[in-house]
Short mmCIF file of C-alpha atoms in Angstrom, two decimals:
data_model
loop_
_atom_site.label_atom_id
_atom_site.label_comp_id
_atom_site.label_asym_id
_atom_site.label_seq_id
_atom_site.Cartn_x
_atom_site.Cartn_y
_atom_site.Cartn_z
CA UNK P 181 21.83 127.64 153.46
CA UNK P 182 22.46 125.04 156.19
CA UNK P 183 20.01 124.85 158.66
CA UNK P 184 22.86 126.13 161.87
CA UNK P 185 22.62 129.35 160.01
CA UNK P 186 19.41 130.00 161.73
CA UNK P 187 20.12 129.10 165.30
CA UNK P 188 18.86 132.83 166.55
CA UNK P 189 15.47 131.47 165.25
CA UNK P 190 15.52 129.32 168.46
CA UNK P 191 14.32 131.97 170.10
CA UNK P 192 10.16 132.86 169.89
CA UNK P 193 10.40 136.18 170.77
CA UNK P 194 13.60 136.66 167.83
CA UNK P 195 11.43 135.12 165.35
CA UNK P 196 8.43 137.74 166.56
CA UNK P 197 10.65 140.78 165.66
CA UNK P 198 11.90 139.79 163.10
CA UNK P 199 8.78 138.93 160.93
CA UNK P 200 7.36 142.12 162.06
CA UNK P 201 10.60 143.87 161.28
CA UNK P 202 10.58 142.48 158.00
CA UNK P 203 7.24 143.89 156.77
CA UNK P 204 7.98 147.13 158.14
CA UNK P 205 11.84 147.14 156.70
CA UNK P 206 9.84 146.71 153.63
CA UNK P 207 8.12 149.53 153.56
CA UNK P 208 10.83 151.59 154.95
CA UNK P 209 12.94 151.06 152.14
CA UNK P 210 9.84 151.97 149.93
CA UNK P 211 9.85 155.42 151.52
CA UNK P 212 13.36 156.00 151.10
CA UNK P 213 13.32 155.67 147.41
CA UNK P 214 10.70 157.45 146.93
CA UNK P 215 11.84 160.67 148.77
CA UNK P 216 15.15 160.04 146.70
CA UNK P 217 12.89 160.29 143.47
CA UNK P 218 10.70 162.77 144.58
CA UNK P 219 13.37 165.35 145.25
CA UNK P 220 15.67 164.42 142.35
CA UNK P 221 12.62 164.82 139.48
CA UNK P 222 11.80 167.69 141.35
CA UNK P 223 14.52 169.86 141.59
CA UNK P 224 17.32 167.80 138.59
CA UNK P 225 19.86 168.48 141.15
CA UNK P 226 22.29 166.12 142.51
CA UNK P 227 23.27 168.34 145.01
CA UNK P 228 19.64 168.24 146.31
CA UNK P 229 20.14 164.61 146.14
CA UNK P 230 22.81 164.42 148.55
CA UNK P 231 20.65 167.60 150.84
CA UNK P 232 17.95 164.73 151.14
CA UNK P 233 20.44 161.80 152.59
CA UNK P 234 21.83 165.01 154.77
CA UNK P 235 18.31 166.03 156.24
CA UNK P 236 17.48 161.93 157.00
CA UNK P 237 21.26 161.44 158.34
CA UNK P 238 22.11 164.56 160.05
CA UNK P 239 19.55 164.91 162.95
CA UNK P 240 20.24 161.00 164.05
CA UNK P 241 23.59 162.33 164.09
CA UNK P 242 23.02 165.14 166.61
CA UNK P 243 20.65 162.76 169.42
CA UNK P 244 22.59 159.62 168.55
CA UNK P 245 24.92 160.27 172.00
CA UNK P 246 21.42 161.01 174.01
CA UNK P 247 19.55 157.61 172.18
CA UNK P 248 22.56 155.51 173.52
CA UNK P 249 22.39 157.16 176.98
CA UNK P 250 18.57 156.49 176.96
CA UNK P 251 18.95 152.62 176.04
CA UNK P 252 21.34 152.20 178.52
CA UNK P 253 18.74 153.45 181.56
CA UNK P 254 15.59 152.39 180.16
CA UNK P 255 14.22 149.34 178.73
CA UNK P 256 14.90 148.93 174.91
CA UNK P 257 11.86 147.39 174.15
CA UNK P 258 9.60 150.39 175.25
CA UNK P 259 12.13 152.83 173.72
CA UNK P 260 11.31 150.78 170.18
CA UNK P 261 7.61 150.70 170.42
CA UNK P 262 7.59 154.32 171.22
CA UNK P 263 9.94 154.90 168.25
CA UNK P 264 7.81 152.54 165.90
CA UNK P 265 4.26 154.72 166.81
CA UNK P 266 5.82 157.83 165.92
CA UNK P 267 7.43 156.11 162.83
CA UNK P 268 3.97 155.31 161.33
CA UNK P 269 3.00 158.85 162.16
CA UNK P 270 5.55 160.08 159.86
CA UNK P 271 4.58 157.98 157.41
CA UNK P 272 1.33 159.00 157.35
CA UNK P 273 1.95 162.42 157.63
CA UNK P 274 4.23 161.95 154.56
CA UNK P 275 1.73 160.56 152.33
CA UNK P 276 -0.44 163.30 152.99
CA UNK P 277 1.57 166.13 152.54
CA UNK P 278 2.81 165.06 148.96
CA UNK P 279 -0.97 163.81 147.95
CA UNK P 280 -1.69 167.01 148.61
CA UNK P 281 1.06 168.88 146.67
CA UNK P 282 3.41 166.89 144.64
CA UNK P 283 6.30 169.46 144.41
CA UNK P 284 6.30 169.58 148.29
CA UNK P 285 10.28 169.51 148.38
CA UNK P 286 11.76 171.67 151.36
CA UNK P 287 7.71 169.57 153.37
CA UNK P 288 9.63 166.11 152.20
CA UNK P 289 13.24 167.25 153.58
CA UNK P 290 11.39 168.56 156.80
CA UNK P 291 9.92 165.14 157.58
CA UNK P 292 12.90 163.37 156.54
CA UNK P 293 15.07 165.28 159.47
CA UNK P 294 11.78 164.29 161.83
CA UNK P 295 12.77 160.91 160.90
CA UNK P 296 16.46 161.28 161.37
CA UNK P 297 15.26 162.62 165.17
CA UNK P 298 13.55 159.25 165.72
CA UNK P 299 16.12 156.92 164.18
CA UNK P 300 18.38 158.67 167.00
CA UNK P 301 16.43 156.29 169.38
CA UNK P 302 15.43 153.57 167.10
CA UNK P 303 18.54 152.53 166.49
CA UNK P 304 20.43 152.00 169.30
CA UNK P 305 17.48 150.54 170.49
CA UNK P 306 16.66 148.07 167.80
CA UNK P 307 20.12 146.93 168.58
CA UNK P 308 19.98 146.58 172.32
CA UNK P 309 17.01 144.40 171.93
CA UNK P 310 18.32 141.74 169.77
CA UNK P 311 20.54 141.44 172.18
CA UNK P 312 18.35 140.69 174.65
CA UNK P 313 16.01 138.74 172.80
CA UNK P 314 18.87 135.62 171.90
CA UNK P 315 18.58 133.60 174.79
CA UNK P 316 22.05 131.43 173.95
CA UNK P 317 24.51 134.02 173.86
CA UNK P 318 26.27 131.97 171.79
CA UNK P 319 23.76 132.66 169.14
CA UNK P 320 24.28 136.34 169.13
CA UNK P 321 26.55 136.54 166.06
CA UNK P 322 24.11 134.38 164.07
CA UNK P 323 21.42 136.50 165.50
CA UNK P 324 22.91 140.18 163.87
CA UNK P 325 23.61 138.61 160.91
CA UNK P 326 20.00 137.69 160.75
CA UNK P 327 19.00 140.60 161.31
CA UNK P 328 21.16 141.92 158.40
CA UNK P 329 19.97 139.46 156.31
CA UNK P 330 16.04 141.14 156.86
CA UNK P 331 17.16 144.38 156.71
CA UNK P 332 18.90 143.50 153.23
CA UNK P 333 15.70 141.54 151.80
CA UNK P 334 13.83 144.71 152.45
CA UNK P 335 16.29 146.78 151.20
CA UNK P 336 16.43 144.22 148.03
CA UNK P 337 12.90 144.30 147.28
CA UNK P 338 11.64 147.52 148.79
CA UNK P 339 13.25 149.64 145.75
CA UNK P 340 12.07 147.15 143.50
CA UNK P 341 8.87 147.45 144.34
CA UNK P 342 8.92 150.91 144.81
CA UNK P 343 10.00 151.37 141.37
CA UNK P 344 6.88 149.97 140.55
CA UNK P 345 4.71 151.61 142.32
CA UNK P 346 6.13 155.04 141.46
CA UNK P 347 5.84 154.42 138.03
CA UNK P 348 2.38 153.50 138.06
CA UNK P 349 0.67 154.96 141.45
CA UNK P 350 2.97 157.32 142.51
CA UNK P 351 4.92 158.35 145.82
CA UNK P 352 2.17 159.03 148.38
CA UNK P 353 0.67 155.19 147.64
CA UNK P 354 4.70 154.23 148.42
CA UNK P 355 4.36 156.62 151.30
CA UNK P 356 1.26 155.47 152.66
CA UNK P 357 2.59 151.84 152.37
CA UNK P 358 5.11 152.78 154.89
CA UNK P 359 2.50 154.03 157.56
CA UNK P 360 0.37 150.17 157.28
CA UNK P 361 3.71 148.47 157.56
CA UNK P 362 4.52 149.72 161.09
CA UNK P 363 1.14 147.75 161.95
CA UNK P 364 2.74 144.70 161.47
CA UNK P 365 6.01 145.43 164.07
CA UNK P 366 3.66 146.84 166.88
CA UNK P 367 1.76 143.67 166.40
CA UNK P 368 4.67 141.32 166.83
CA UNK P 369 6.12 143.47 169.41
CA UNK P 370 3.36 143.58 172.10
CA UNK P 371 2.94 139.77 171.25
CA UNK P 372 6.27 139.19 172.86
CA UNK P 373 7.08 137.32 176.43
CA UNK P 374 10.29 138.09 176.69
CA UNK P 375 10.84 142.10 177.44
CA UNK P 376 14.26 142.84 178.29
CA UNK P 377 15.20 145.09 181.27
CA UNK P 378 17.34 148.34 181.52
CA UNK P 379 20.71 148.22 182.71
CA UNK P 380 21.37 148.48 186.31
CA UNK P 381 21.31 151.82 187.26
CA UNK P 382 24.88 153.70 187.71
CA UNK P 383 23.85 157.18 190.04
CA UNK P 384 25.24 159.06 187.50
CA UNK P 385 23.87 162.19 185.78
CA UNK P 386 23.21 161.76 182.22
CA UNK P 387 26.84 163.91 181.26
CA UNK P 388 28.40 161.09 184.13
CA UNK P 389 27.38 157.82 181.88
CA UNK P 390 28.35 160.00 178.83
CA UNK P 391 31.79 160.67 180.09
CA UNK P 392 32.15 157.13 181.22
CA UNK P 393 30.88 155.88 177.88
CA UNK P 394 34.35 157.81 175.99
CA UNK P 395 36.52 156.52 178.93
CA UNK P 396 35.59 152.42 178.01
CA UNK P 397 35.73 153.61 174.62
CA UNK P 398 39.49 154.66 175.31
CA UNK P 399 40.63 152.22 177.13
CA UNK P 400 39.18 149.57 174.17
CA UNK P 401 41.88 150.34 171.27
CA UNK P 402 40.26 147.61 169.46
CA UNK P 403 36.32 149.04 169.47
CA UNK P 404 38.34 152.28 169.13
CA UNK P 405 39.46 151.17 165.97
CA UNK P 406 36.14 149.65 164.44
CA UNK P 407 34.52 153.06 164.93
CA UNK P 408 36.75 155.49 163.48
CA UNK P 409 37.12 153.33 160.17
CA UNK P 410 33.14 152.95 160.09
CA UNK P 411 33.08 156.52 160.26
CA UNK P 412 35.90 156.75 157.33
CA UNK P 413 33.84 154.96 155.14
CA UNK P 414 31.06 156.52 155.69
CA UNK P 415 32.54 160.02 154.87
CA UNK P 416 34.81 158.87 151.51
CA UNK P 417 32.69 155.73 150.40
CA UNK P 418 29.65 154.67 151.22
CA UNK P 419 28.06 158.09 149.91
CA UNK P 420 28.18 156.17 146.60
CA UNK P 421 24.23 155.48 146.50
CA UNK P 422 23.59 158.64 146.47
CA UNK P 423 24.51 159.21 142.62
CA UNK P 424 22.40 155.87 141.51
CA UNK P 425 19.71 158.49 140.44
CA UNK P 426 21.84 160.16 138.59
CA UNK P 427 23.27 156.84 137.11
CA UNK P 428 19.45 155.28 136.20
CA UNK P 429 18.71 158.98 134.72
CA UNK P 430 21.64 160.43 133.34
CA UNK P 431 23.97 157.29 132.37
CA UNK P 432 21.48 154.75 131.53
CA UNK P 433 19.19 156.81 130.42
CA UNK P 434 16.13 155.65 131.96
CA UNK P 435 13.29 156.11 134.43
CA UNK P 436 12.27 155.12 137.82
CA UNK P 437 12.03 151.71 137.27
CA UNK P 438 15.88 151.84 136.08
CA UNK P 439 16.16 153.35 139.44
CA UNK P 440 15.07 150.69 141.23
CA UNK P 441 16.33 148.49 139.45
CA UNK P 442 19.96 149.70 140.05
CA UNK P 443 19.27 149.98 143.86
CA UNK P 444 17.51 146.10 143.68
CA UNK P 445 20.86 144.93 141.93
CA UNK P 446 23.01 146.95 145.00
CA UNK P 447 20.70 145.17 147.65
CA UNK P 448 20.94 142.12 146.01
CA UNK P 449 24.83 142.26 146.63
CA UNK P 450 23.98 143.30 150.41
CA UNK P 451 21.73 140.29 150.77
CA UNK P 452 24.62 137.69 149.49
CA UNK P 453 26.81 139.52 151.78
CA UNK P 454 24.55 138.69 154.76
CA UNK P 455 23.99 135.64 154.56
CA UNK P 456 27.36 134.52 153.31
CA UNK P 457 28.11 136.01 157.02
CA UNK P 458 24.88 133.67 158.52
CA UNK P 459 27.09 130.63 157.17
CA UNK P 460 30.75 131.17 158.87
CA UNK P 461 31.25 128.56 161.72
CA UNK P 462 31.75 130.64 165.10
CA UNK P 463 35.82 129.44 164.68
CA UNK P 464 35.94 131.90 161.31
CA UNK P 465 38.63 135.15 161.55
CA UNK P 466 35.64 137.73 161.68
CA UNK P 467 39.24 140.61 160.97
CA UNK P 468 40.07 138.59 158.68
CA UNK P 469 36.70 138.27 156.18
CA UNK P 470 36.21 141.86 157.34
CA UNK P 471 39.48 143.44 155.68
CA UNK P 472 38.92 140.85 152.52
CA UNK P 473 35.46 142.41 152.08
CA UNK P 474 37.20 146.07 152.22
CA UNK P 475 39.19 145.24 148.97
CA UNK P 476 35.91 143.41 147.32
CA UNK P 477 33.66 146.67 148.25
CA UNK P 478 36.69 149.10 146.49
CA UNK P 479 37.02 146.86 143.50
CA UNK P 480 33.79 146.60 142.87
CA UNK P 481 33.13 150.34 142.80
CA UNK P 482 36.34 150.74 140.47
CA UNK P 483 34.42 148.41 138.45
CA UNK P 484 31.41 149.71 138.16
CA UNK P 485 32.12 153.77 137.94
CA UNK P 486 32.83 153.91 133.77
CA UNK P 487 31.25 150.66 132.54
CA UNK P 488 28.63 151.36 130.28
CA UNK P 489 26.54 148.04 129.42
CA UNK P 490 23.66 147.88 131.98
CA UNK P 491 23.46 144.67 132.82
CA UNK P 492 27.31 144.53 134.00
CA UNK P 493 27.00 147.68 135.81
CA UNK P 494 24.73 145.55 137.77
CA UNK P 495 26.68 142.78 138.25
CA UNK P 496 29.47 144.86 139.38
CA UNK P 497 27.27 147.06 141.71
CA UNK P 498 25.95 143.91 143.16
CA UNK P 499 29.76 143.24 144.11
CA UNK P 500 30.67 146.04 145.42
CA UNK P 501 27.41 145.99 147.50
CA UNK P 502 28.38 142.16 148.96
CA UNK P 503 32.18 143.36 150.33
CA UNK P 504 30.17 146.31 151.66
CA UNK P 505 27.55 144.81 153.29
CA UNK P 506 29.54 142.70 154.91
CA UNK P 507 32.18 144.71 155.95
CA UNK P 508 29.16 146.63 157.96
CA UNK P 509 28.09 143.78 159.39
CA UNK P 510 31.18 142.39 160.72
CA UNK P 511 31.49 145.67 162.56
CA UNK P 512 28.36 145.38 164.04
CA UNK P 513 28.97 141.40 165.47
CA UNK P 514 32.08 142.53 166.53
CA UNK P 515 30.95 145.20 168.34
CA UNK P 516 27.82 143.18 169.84
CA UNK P 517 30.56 140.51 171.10
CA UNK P 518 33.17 142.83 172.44
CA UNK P 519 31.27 145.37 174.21
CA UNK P 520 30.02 145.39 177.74
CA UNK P 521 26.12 144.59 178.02
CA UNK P 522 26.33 147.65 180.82
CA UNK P 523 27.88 149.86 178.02
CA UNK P 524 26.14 148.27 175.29
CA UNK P 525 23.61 151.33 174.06
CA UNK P 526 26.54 153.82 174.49
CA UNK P 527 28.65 152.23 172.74
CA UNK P 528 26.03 151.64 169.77
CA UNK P 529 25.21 155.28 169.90
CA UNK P 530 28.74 156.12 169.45
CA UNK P 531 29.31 153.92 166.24
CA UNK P 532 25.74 155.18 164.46
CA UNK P 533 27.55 158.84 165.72
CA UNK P 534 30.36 157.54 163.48
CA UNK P 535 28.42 156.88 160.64
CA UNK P 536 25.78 159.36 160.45
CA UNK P 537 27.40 161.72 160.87
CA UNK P 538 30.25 161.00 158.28
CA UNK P 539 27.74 160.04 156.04
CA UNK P 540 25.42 162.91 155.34
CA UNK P 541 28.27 165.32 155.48
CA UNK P 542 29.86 162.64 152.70
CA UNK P 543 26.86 162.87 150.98
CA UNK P 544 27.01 166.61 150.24
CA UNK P 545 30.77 166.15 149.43
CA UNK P 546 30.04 163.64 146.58
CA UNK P 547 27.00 166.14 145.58
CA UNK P 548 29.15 168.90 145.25
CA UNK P 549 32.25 166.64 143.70
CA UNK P 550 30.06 165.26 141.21
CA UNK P 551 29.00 168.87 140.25
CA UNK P 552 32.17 169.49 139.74
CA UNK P 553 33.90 166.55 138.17
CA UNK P 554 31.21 164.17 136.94
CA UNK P 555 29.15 161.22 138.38
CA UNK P 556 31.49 158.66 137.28
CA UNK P 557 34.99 159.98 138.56
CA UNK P 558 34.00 161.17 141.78
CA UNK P 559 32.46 156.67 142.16
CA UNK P 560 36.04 156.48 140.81
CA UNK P 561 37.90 158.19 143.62
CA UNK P 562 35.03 156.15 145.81
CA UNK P 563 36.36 153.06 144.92
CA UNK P 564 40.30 153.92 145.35
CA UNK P 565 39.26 155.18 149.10
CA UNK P 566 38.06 151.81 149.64
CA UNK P 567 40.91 149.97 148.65
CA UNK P 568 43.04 152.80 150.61
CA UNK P 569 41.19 151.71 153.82
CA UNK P 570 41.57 147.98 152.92
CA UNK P 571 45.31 148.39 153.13
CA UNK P 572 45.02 150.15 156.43
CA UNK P 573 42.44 147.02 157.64
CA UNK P 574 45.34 144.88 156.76
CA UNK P 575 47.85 146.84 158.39
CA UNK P 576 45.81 146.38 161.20
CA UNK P 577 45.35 142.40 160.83
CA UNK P 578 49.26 142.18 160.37
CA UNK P 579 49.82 143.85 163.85
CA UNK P 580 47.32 141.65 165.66
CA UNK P 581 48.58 138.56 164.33
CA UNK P 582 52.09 139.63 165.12
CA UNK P 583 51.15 140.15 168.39
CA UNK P 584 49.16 137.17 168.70
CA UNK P 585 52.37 135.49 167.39
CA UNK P 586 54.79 136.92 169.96
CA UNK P 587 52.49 136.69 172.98
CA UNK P 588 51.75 132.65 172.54
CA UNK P 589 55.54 132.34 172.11
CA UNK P 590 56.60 133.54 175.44
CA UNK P 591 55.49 130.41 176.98
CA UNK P 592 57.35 128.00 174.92
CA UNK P 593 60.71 130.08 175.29
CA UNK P 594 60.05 130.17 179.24
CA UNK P 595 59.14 126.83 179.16
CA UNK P 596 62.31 125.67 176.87
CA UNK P 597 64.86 127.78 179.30
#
């Protein structure tokens, strides 16, 4: 990778969160398999499967509006340590409770929604912060797709490893792994110099910046438009993952490290797709790459959905999980680079609405579907929604360069009468 692809790096305080990010992504990603494995060996139900993503998913959904408003009048920084503390608590509480009783189910999908109910804050603020944290502006594209790129290598290795570690220590040491690795970000965090203020106060009451938050997001047809295709895919497509239990046990036949395995080969994809974004020059059609990496994410899932040799599976799921990837985190740079900094946690808050909200309820659509019709065809009609929204992304990129068309032309035809 050429060295310009870390220009956010510039930046001490970037590279302090995101080493401590990192190690605490890692073991994040650890805990999220694990709960998937717990619950599915448990219970042998996909539909339970899907009830898990719902429970994490779901609650984010409901505070995601209230996160946003709370980034916007306080600073991020303090709204992320406060979110990391009770992260690690969690965690630890996590570990405990399954140590304790291993066929703790409905205990697991309690703290999973207490997670979703802190993610409603993380989030948002996570995002706000990066923000502030890039001193050149300029750098800010470079600096998300950074951050992608760490979220990505965690999610690459994390299932790996956890595969691993459920197979020979089992889910409370995964578990507890999580609780240590929220050391690590707190440590980074309060060695920072640089801690980014709120927002100027507006006057308002919290419902006034709400309101105001949907009026810019009406009057902006082209934010509009990346949030109510995020939230598209995240109903019809990107529910996906949560069959690749049922693939590792039921297709391939195999255990938890098949498992992880499948979910390494995904992140894998994701991590390609990141940093093929770190490399674009700052002149590259962001639309453009975005509605290619549509089509890349569908065919990749048509791929995968009925092949039956393992080691292509992975190759295509590793596809599919590039276009996807990147598709995500386009959205995100374009929304960090469009959006008003005043506006900027609302805004945030309104696209995680978009997806988790879309998603869990996905999630228990492709549960039940798959009940119904099979794991593979219901990845099948997956993939075909992602091509259908491809089509629509280049509807959209035919329009805009239309119009880009006609409006430089004016000029030249005033200029020539």
């Amino acid at each position: 990778m050429p060295l310009d692809s870390f220009r956010a790096f510039r930046s001490r305080d970037f590279r302090l969160f995101f080493t401590g990010q990192s190690l605490s992504l890692l073991g994040t990603w650890m805990q999220k398999t694990a709960v998937s494995w717990v619950i599915y060996t448990q219970t042998q139900s996909k539909f339970m499967l899907g009830l898990s993503v719902f429970a994490t998913i779901f609650p984010s959904a409901l505070l995601s509006l209230l996160g946003g408003l709370v980034v916007d009048r306080y600073p991020a920084y303090r709204v992320l340590l406060l979110t990391q503390v009770l992260s690690l608590a969690q965690a630890a509480l996590l570990a405990l409770v399954v140590w304790l009783n291993p066929h703790a189910v409905w205990e697991t999908l309690g703290l999973s929604a207490a997670l979703g109910c802190i993610n409603a804050f993380d989030l948002p603020a996570r995002q706000s912060l990066v923000y502030g944290l890039v001193e050149d502006k300029q750098d800010l594209p470079n600096a998300v797709a950074m951050s992608t790129t760490m979220v990505n290598a965690a999610q690459l290795l994390g299932p790996a490893l956890a595969g691993v570690v459920l197979a020979r220590f089992g889910a409370p040491v995964c578990f507890g792994w999580n609780a240590l690795s929220f050391v690590a970000v707190l440590g980074s965090m309060l060695a920072m110099r640089q801690r980014p203020a709120p927002a100027p106060t507006t006057g308002r009451s919290l419902l006034g910046d709400l309101a105001a938050g949907f009026r810019y997001l009406r009057a902006t047809p082209d934010i509009r438009f990346i949030i109510v295709m995020m939230a598209l895919l995240s109903l019809l497509v990107l529910p996906f993952a949560t069959l690749l239990p049922a693939y590792a046990k039921d297709i391939f036949h195999g255990t938890a490290t098949t498992f992880g395995v499948l979910e390494g080969a995904a992140e894998l994809g994701a991590l390609a797709g990141a940093l093929f974004l770190a490399t674009l020059k700052p002149t590259a059609n962001l639309n453009r790459i975005l509605t290619t990496n549509t089509f890349v994410f569908g065919a990749g899932l048509l791929l995968f959905a009925y092949t039956p040799w393992y080691p292509v599976a992975l190759a295509f799921l590793a596809l599919s999980s590039f276009g996807m990837m990147a598709r995500i985190t386009l959205n995100v740079s374009l929304l960090q680079t469009l959006v008003q900094p005043a506006m900027r946690g609302r805004i945030i808050s309104l696209y995680i609405l978009a997806f988790s909200a879309m998603l869990p309820l996905g999630s228990l659509l492709v549960g039940a579907v798959s009940e119904l019709i099979g794991v593979q065809p219901t990845v099948l009609v997956e993939g075909v929604a992602a091509i259908l929204l491809g089509l629509i992304h280049l509807r959209q990129l035919r329009k805009e360069t239309s119009t880009a068309v006609s409006t430089a032309s004016r000029p030249a035809e005033r200029a020539a009468a």
